[in-house]
């Protein structure tokens, strides 16, 4: 009887398939264990940081639903006037605030609606978020602030715009007790040289700490071109509009910039309590040393200005540290024959002269404003620029340019010239 045997190698494929399953099952169990450990770790971390996550979510919700003024670390400066409400945004850290501040404008038609929305939302938002934000905002409000309280006023006849605003603080990057603030007032109007001259002045001010640039346009409303430039430069600013009254526009020699400066003085009275104000026109060139010397003015300071009139300089005449007269190419019977860039005034001293303002009298704007600050004796005037022996500001007015001709759209349509002409006047 013949016996048949099956070859052993025929059973090997079945055995190999069975043994191959075992490592796969072991790996699957390892992955499951790894996933369970990962989920457990995430759950443990979430439980440990539940309070921080809750605060983060609540802050994000408040940021998306509330107004900009409610954001932690955001500071604002109010404007007064029917030209709208201007907000200044800055980083909460003093060292970085100057580089982070920007501006956003509202049209005059939207201002009342914005104020109503803010007043209605503030009461409800305060009760729901006070408990969650108290601990986070307390540590962020240690630097000095200048709080503004603006009272509604009626429109006046001297070109000053009027309006109302709520109480919001503006925080200077450096404590004002250590470094007094500077309020730089710059009137401006639309012309071919406006943007380049504002650019030059703006990037000069970018090197100055604790400065607030008050730019006032001679127009009915703020213009988007100036706003875009101010935001791009990055200097903390307030943008206002104060048109010249109609009766003065008919004159052959116009009192240009008077309504602008008076509007800025109104803003400073409503918002500032310390520091120094200085009328810095956009057609001048400034040495940075001047701004540092302006910080500690007690009442009124005076100093020379170069490239003025036929004498090429306008300055007090100083002998033995005392003003004995004034040197200027045109005296005109003025008591204070100075250039607009040749003096500065302390904010506290301005508050003591509530009626001080600039007259609508061409050629006598500086003299009229300084007279409105009286009683003021020459011995009280502080002499800057090394006792008036240096010139730290120059009247470098750009050459007047005629308006640009209209672009031929048929010839240059679709080219870069279409965009470039938007910069021109």
Coordinates of C-alpha atoms in Angstrom, one line a residue:
X1 CA 0.0 0.0 0.0
X2 CA 1.5 3.2 -1.1
X3 CA 1.4 6.2 1.2
X4 CA 1.2 9.7 -0.1
X5 CA 2.6 12.6 1.9
X6 CA 1.7 16.3 1.4
X7 CA 4.7 18.5 1.1
X8 CA 5.3 20.7 4.1
X9 CA 6.0 23.7 1.9
X10 CA 2.3 23.7 0.8
X11 CA 1.4 24.7 4.4
X12 CA 3.8 27.5 4.7
X13 CA 1.7 30.2 2.9
X14 CA -1.1 29.6 5.4
X15 CA 1.2 29.8 8.4
X16 CA 2.8 32.9 7.0
X17 CA -0.5 34.7 6.6
X18 CA -1.5 33.8 10.1
X19 CA 1.8 35.0 11.6
X20 CA 1.7 38.2 9.6
X21 CA -1.6 39.2 11.3
X22 CA -0.1 39.2 14.8
X23 CA 2.3 42.2 14.3
X24 CA -0.4 44.3 12.7
X25 CA -2.8 43.7 15.6
X26 CA 0.0 44.6 18.0
X27 CA 0.6 47.8 16.2
X28 CA -3.1 48.7 16.1
X29 CA -3.3 48.3 19.9
X30 CA -0.2 50.5 20.2
X31 CA -1.8 53.3 18.1
X32 CA -5.0 53.1 20.1
X33 CA -3.0 53.4 23.3
X34 CA -1.1 56.4 21.9
X35 CA -4.2 58.1 20.8
X36 CA -5.8 57.6 24.2
X37 CA -2.7 59.1 25.9
X38 CA -2.8 62.1 23.5
X39 CA -6.4 62.8 24.1
X40 CA -5.9 62.5 27.8
X41 CA -3.0 65.0 27.7
X42 CA -5.0 67.5 25.7
X43 CA -7.9 67.2 28.1
X44 CA -5.6 67.7 31.1
X45 CA -4.1 70.8 29.5
X46 CA -7.5 72.3 28.7
X47 CA -8.7 71.7 32.3
X48 CA -5.6 73.4 33.7
X49 CA -5.9 76.4 31.4
X50 CA -9.7 76.7 31.4
X51 CA -9.6 80.2 33.0
X52 CA -7.2 81.6 30.5
X53 CA -9.1 80.1 27.5
X54 CA -12.4 81.5 28.9
X55 CA -10.9 85.0 29.2
X56 CA -9.4 84.8 25.7
X57 CA -12.7 83.7 24.2
X58 CA -14.6 86.5 26.1
X59 CA -12.1 89.1 25.0
X60 CA -12.4 88.0 21.4
X61 CA -16.1 88.1 21.5
X62 CA -16.1 91.6 23.0
X63 CA -13.7 92.7 20.3
X64 CA -15.9 91.4 17.5
X65 CA -19.2 92.8 18.9
X66 CA -18.1 95.9 20.8
X67 CA -16.6 99.2 19.7
X68 CA -12.9 99.9 19.3
X69 CA -12.8 101.9 22.5
X70 CA -13.6 98.7 24.6
X71 CA -10.5 96.7 23.4
X72 CA -7.9 96.1 26.1
X73 CA -4.7 98.0 25.4
X74 CA -6.3 100.4 23.0
X75 CA -6.2 104.1 23.8
X76 CA -7.9 107.0 22.1
X77 CA -7.8 110.7 21.8
X78 CA -11.1 112.6 21.3
X79 CA -11.8 115.3 18.8
X80 CA -14.3 118.1 19.1
X81 CA -16.1 119.4 16.1
X82 CA -18.8 118.7 13.5
X83 CA -16.0 117.4 11.3
X84 CA -16.3 114.0 13.0
X85 CA -14.7 112.0 15.7
X86 CA -11.1 110.9 15.4
X87 CA -9.6 108.0 17.3
X88 CA -5.9 107.4 18.0
X89 CA -5.0 103.8 18.5
X90 CA -1.8 102.7 20.4
X91 CA -0.1 99.7 21.9
X92 CA -0.6 99.3 25.6
X93 CA 3.1 99.1 26.3
X94 CA 4.7 102.6 26.7
X95 CA 7.9 101.7 24.8
X96 CA 5.9 100.7 21.7
X97 CA 3.0 103.1 21.7
X98 CA 4.5 105.7 19.5
X99 CA 5.1 103.2 16.7
X100 CA 1.6 101.6 16.9
X101 CA -0.7 104.6 17.0
X102 CA -2.9 105.0 13.9
X103 CA -6.1 106.9 13.1
X104 CA -9.5 106.2 11.9
X105 CA -12.0 108.9 10.8
X106 CA -15.8 109.1 10.8
X107 CA -17.8 111.3 8.6
X108 CA -19.8 114.1 10.2
X109 CA -23.0 112.3 9.3
X110 CA -22.0 109.3 11.2
X111 CA -20.7 111.0 14.3
X112 CA -24.1 111.3 16.2
X113 CA -25.0 107.7 15.3
X114 CA -21.5 106.6 16.6
X115 CA -21.9 108.5 19.8
X116 CA -25.4 107.1 20.4
X117 CA -24.3 103.5 19.7
X118 CA -21.4 103.9 22.0
X119 CA -23.5 105.3 24.9
X120 CA -26.1 102.5 24.5
X121 CA -23.6 99.7 24.2
X122 CA -21.4 100.9 27.1
X123 CA -23.9 100.3 29.8
X124 CA -24.7 96.7 28.7
X125 CA -21.1 95.8 28.0
X126 CA -19.8 97.0 31.3
X127 CA -22.0 94.7 33.4
X128 CA -21.1 91.6 31.4
X129 CA -17.4 92.1 31.0
X130 CA -16.3 93.9 34.1
X131 CA -15.5 90.8 36.0
X132 CA -13.5 89.2 33.3
X133 CA -11.5 92.2 32.2
X134 CA -10.8 93.9 35.6
X135 CA -7.7 91.7 36.3
X136 CA -6.3 92.2 32.7
X137 CA -6.8 95.9 32.3
X138 CA -5.6 97.0 35.7
X139 CA -2.0 96.3 34.9
X140 CA -2.3 98.1 31.5
X141 CA -3.3 101.5 32.8
X142 CA -0.2 102.6 34.8
X143 CA 1.2 105.2 32.3
X144 CA 0.2 108.8 32.4
X145 CA -2.9 109.8 30.4
X146 CA -4.4 113.1 29.4
X147 CA -8.2 112.8 29.8
X148 CA -10.4 115.0 27.7
X149 CA -13.9 116.2 28.7
X150 CA -15.4 118.0 25.8
X151 CA -18.6 120.1 26.3
X152 CA -20.9 120.6 23.4
X153 CA -20.7 124.1 22.0
X154 CA -22.4 126.1 19.3
X155 CA -20.7 127.0 16.0
X156 CA -18.8 130.3 16.2
X157 CA -18.1 133.0 13.7
X158 CA -14.3 132.8 13.9
X159 CA -13.9 129.6 11.8
X160 CA -13.7 127.3 14.8
X161 CA -15.8 124.1 14.3
X162 CA -17.8 123.0 17.3
X163 CA -19.3 119.7 18.4
X164 CA -19.1 117.1 21.2
X165 CA -17.3 113.9 22.1
X166 CA -17.1 111.4 25.0
X167 CA -14.5 111.1 27.7
X168 CA -11.6 109.0 26.3
X169 CA -7.9 109.1 27.3
X170 CA -4.9 109.6 25.1
X171 CA -1.8 107.8 26.5
X172 CA 1.6 109.1 25.7
X173 CA 4.3 106.4 25.3
X174 CA 6.5 107.9 28.0
X175 CA 5.3 109.2 31.4
X176 CA 4.6 112.9 30.9
X177 CA 6.2 113.6 34.4
X178 CA 9.4 112.3 33.0
X179 CA 9.1 113.7 29.5
X180 CA 6.6 116.6 29.0
X181 CA 4.5 116.2 25.8
X182 CA 4.6 118.4 22.8
X183 CA 1.6 119.5 20.8
X184 CA 2.7 120.4 17.3
X185 CA 0.0 122.4 15.4
X186 CA 0.3 122.3 11.6
X187 CA -2.3 124.2 9.4
X188 CA -2.4 122.9 5.9
X189 CA -4.4 123.4 2.7
X190 CA -4.7 121.7 -0.7
X191 CA -1.9 122.7 -3.1
X192 CA 0.7 120.9 -5.2
X193 CA 3.3 121.2 -2.5
X194 CA 1.0 120.0 0.4
X195 CA 1.9 116.3 0.4
X196 CA 5.7 116.6 0.0
X197 CA 5.9 119.3 2.7
X198 CA 3.7 117.3 5.1
X199 CA 5.9 114.3 4.4
X200 CA 9.1 116.1 5.2
X201 CA 7.7 117.5 8.5
X202 CA 6.1 114.2 9.4
X203 CA 9.2 112.1 9.2
X204 CA 11.0 114.8 11.2
X205 CA 8.5 114.4 14.0
X206 CA 8.9 110.7 13.8
X207 CA 12.2 111.1 15.7
X208 CA 10.5 113.0 18.5
X209 CA 9.1 111.3 21.6
X210 CA 5.9 112.2 23.4
X211 CA 4.6 114.3 20.5
X212 CA 1.0 114.7 19.3
X213 CA 0.7 116.2 15.8
X214 CA -2.4 118.3 15.4
X215 CA -3.0 118.7 11.6
X216 CA -5.8 121.0 10.7
X217 CA -7.0 121.3 7.1
X218 CA -8.4 124.4 5.6
X219 CA -11.4 122.6 4.2
X220 CA -15.0 121.6 5.0
X221 CA -14.0 118.0 5.7
X222 CA -10.8 116.0 6.3
X223 CA -9.4 114.7 3.0
X224 CA -8.6 111.1 2.5
X225 CA -5.2 111.9 0.9
X226 CA -3.9 113.6 4.1
X227 CA -5.4 110.9 6.3
X228 CA -3.6 108.2 4.3
X229 CA -0.3 110.1 4.5
X230 CA -0.6 110.6 8.3
X231 CA -1.3 107.0 8.8
X232 CA 1.6 105.9 6.7
X233 CA 4.1 108.2 8.5
X234 CA 3.0 106.8 11.9
X235 CA 3.4 109.8 14.1
X236 CA 0.5 110.1 16.7
X237 CA -1.9 112.6 15.2
X238 CA -5.2 114.4 15.4
X239 CA -6.7 115.4 12.1
X240 CA -9.2 118.3 12.1
X241 CA -10.9 120.5 9.5
X242 CA -11.4 124.2 10.0
X243 CA -12.3 126.2 6.8
X244 CA -11.5 129.8 6.5
X245 CA -14.7 131.9 7.0
X246 CA -16.2 133.0 3.7
X247 CA -15.9 136.7 4.4
X248 CA -12.1 136.4 4.5
X249 CA -11.8 134.4 1.3
X250 CA -12.8 137.5 -0.7
X251 CA -9.8 139.5 0.5
X252 CA -6.8 139.9 -1.7
X253 CA -4.4 139.1 1.1
X254 CA -6.0 136.2 3.1
X255 CA -5.4 135.4 6.8
X256 CA -4.4 131.9 5.9
X257 CA -4.1 129.3 8.7
X258 CA -5.8 131.4 11.3
X259 CA -9.0 129.3 11.6
X260 CA -6.8 126.2 11.6
X261 CA -4.7 127.3 14.5
X262 CA -7.6 128.6 16.5
X263 CA -9.3 125.2 16.0
X264 CA -6.2 123.5 17.3
X265 CA -6.1 125.8 20.4
X266 CA -9.7 124.9 21.1
X267 CA -8.8 121.2 20.9
X268 CA -5.8 121.7 23.3
X269 CA -7.9 123.6 25.8
X270 CA -10.4 120.7 25.9
X271 CA -7.9 117.8 25.9
X272 CA -4.4 118.8 27.2
X273 CA -3.3 119.9 30.7
X274 CA 0.5 120.0 30.4
X275 CA 3.3 120.3 28.0
X276 CA 4.1 122.8 25.2
X277 CA 2.2 123.9 22.1
X278 CA 4.2 124.9 19.0
X279 CA 2.9 126.2 15.6
X280 CA 5.0 124.2 13.1
X281 CA 4.1 125.1 9.5
X282 CA 4.6 122.4 6.9
X283 CA 6.8 124.7 4.8
X284 CA 9.6 124.9 7.4
X285 CA 12.7 122.7 8.2
X286 CA 13.4 121.9 11.9
X287 CA 16.4 120.8 13.8
X288 CA 15.6 118.1 16.3
X289 CA 17.3 120.0 19.1
X290 CA 14.5 122.5 19.0
X291 CA 11.8 120.1 20.0
X292 CA 13.8 118.9 23.0
X293 CA 14.3 122.5 24.2
X294 CA 10.6 123.2 23.9
X295 CA 9.5 120.6 26.4
X296 CA 10.2 122.6 29.6
X297 CA 8.8 126.0 28.6
X298 CA 7.1 127.6 31.6
X299 CA 5.2 130.4 29.9
X300 CA 6.5 131.6 26.5
X301 CA 9.7 130.9 24.7
X302 CA 11.3 132.7 21.7
X303 CA 14.1 131.9 19.3
X304 CA 15.4 132.8 15.8
X305 CA 14.0 131.6 12.5
X306 CA 16.1 131.6 9.3
X307 CA 15.3 132.6 5.7
X308 CA 12.8 135.2 6.7
X309 CA 12.4 138.5 4.8
X310 CA 15.3 140.5 3.4
X311 CA 17.3 140.1 6.6
X312 CA 17.2 136.3 6.2
X313 CA 16.5 135.9 9.9
X314 CA 13.8 136.9 12.4
X315 CA 14.9 137.0 16.0
X316 CA 14.7 138.7 19.4
X317 CA 17.6 141.1 20.0
X318 CA 19.4 139.8 23.1
X319 CA 21.9 141.6 25.2
X320 CA 23.3 140.2 28.4
X321 CA 20.5 137.6 28.4
X322 CA 17.7 140.2 28.1
X323 CA 15.5 141.0 25.1
X324 CA 16.1 144.6 24.0
X325 CA 14.1 144.5 20.8
X326 CA 13.3 142.5 17.7
X327 CA 15.2 142.0 14.4
X328 CA 12.9 141.4 11.4
X329 CA 12.7 142.6 7.9
X330 CA 9.2 144.0 8.5
X331 CA 8.3 145.5 11.8
X332 CA 4.9 147.0 10.7
X333 CA 4.3 148.6 14.1
X334 CA 4.1 145.2 15.7
X335 CA 4.9 144.8 19.4
X336 CA 6.1 141.2 18.7
X337 CA 7.6 141.2 15.2
X338 CA 8.2 137.4 15.1
X339 CA 7.7 134.6 12.7
X340 CA 5.1 132.0 13.4
X341 CA 7.8 129.4 14.0
X342 CA 9.7 131.6 16.4
X343 CA 7.8 131.1 19.7
X344 CA 6.2 128.4 21.8
X345 CA 3.7 128.5 24.6
X346 CA 3.2 126.3 27.7
X347 CA -0.2 124.6 27.8
X348 CA -0.7 125.5 31.5
X349 CA 0.0 129.2 30.6
X350 CA -2.6 129.0 27.8
X351 CA -5.2 127.7 30.2
X352 CA -4.6 130.9 32.3
X353 CA -5.4 133.0 29.2
X354 CA -8.8 131.5 28.1
X355 CA -9.5 134.2 25.6
X356 CA -6.2 134.0 23.8
X357 CA -6.5 133.3 20.1
X358 CA -5.2 134.4 16.7
X359 CA -6.8 137.4 14.9
X360 CA -7.9 137.3 11.3
X361 CA -5.5 140.1 10.3
X362 CA -2.9 139.2 7.6
X363 CA 0.6 140.0 8.8
X364 CA -0.4 140.4 12.4
X365 CA -1.4 136.9 13.4
X366 CA 1.7 136.3 15.6
X367 CA 1.6 139.7 17.1
X368 CA -2.1 139.5 17.9
X369 CA -1.8 136.0 19.5
X370 CA 1.1 137.0 21.7
X371 CA -0.8 140.2 22.7
X372 CA -3.8 138.0 23.7
X373 CA -1.5 136.2 26.1
X374 CA -0.8 139.4 28.1
X375 CA 0.0 140.3 30.8
X376 CA 3.4 139.1 29.6
X377 CA 6.7 140.8 30.3
X378 CA 9.7 140.4 28.1
X379 CA 11.8 139.4 31.1
X380 CA 9.5 136.4 31.5
X381 CA 10.2 135.1 28.0
X382 CA 12.6 132.2 27.9
X383 CA 15.3 132.4 25.2
X384 CA 16.1 129.1 23.5
X385 CA 18.6 128.1 20.8
X386 CA 21.6 128.9 23.0
X387 CA 20.3 132.3 24.1
X388 CA 19.1 133.0 20.5
X389 CA 22.5 132.5 19.0
X390 CA 21.5 129.5 16.8
X391 CA 19.0 128.9 14.1
X392 CA 17.1 125.7 14.7
X393 CA 14.2 126.3 12.3
X394 CA 14.3 127.6 8.7
X395 CA 11.5 128.9 6.5
X396 CA 12.3 126.7 3.5
X397 CA 9.1 127.1 1.6
X398 CA 9.0 125.1 -1.6
X399 CA 8.8 126.8 -5.0
X400 CA 5.3 127.4 -6.1
X401 CA 4.1 125.1 -8.8
X402 CA 1.1 125.6 -11.1
X403 CA -1.7 123.0 -11.1
X404 CA -1.0 119.9 -13.1
X405 CA -2.7 119.7 -16.5
X406 CA -5.4 117.1 -16.9
X407 CA -4.2 113.6 -18.0
X408 CA -5.1 112.5 -21.5
X409 CA -7.2 109.4 -20.6
X410 CA -7.5 108.2 -24.2
X411 CA -3.7 108.2 -24.6
X412 CA -2.6 107.0 -21.2
X413 CA -5.7 105.1 -19.9
X414 CA -4.7 101.8 -18.2
X415 CA -1.1 103.0 -17.5
X416 CA 0.6 103.9 -14.2
X417 CA 0.0 107.6 -15.0
X418 CA -3.7 107.2 -14.0
X419 CA -2.6 106.4 -10.4
X420 CA 0.2 108.9 -10.3
X421 CA -2.1 111.8 -11.1
X422 CA -4.1 111.1 -8.0
X423 CA -1.1 112.5 -6.0
X424 CA -1.1 115.7 -8.0
X425 CA -3.1 118.9 -7.6

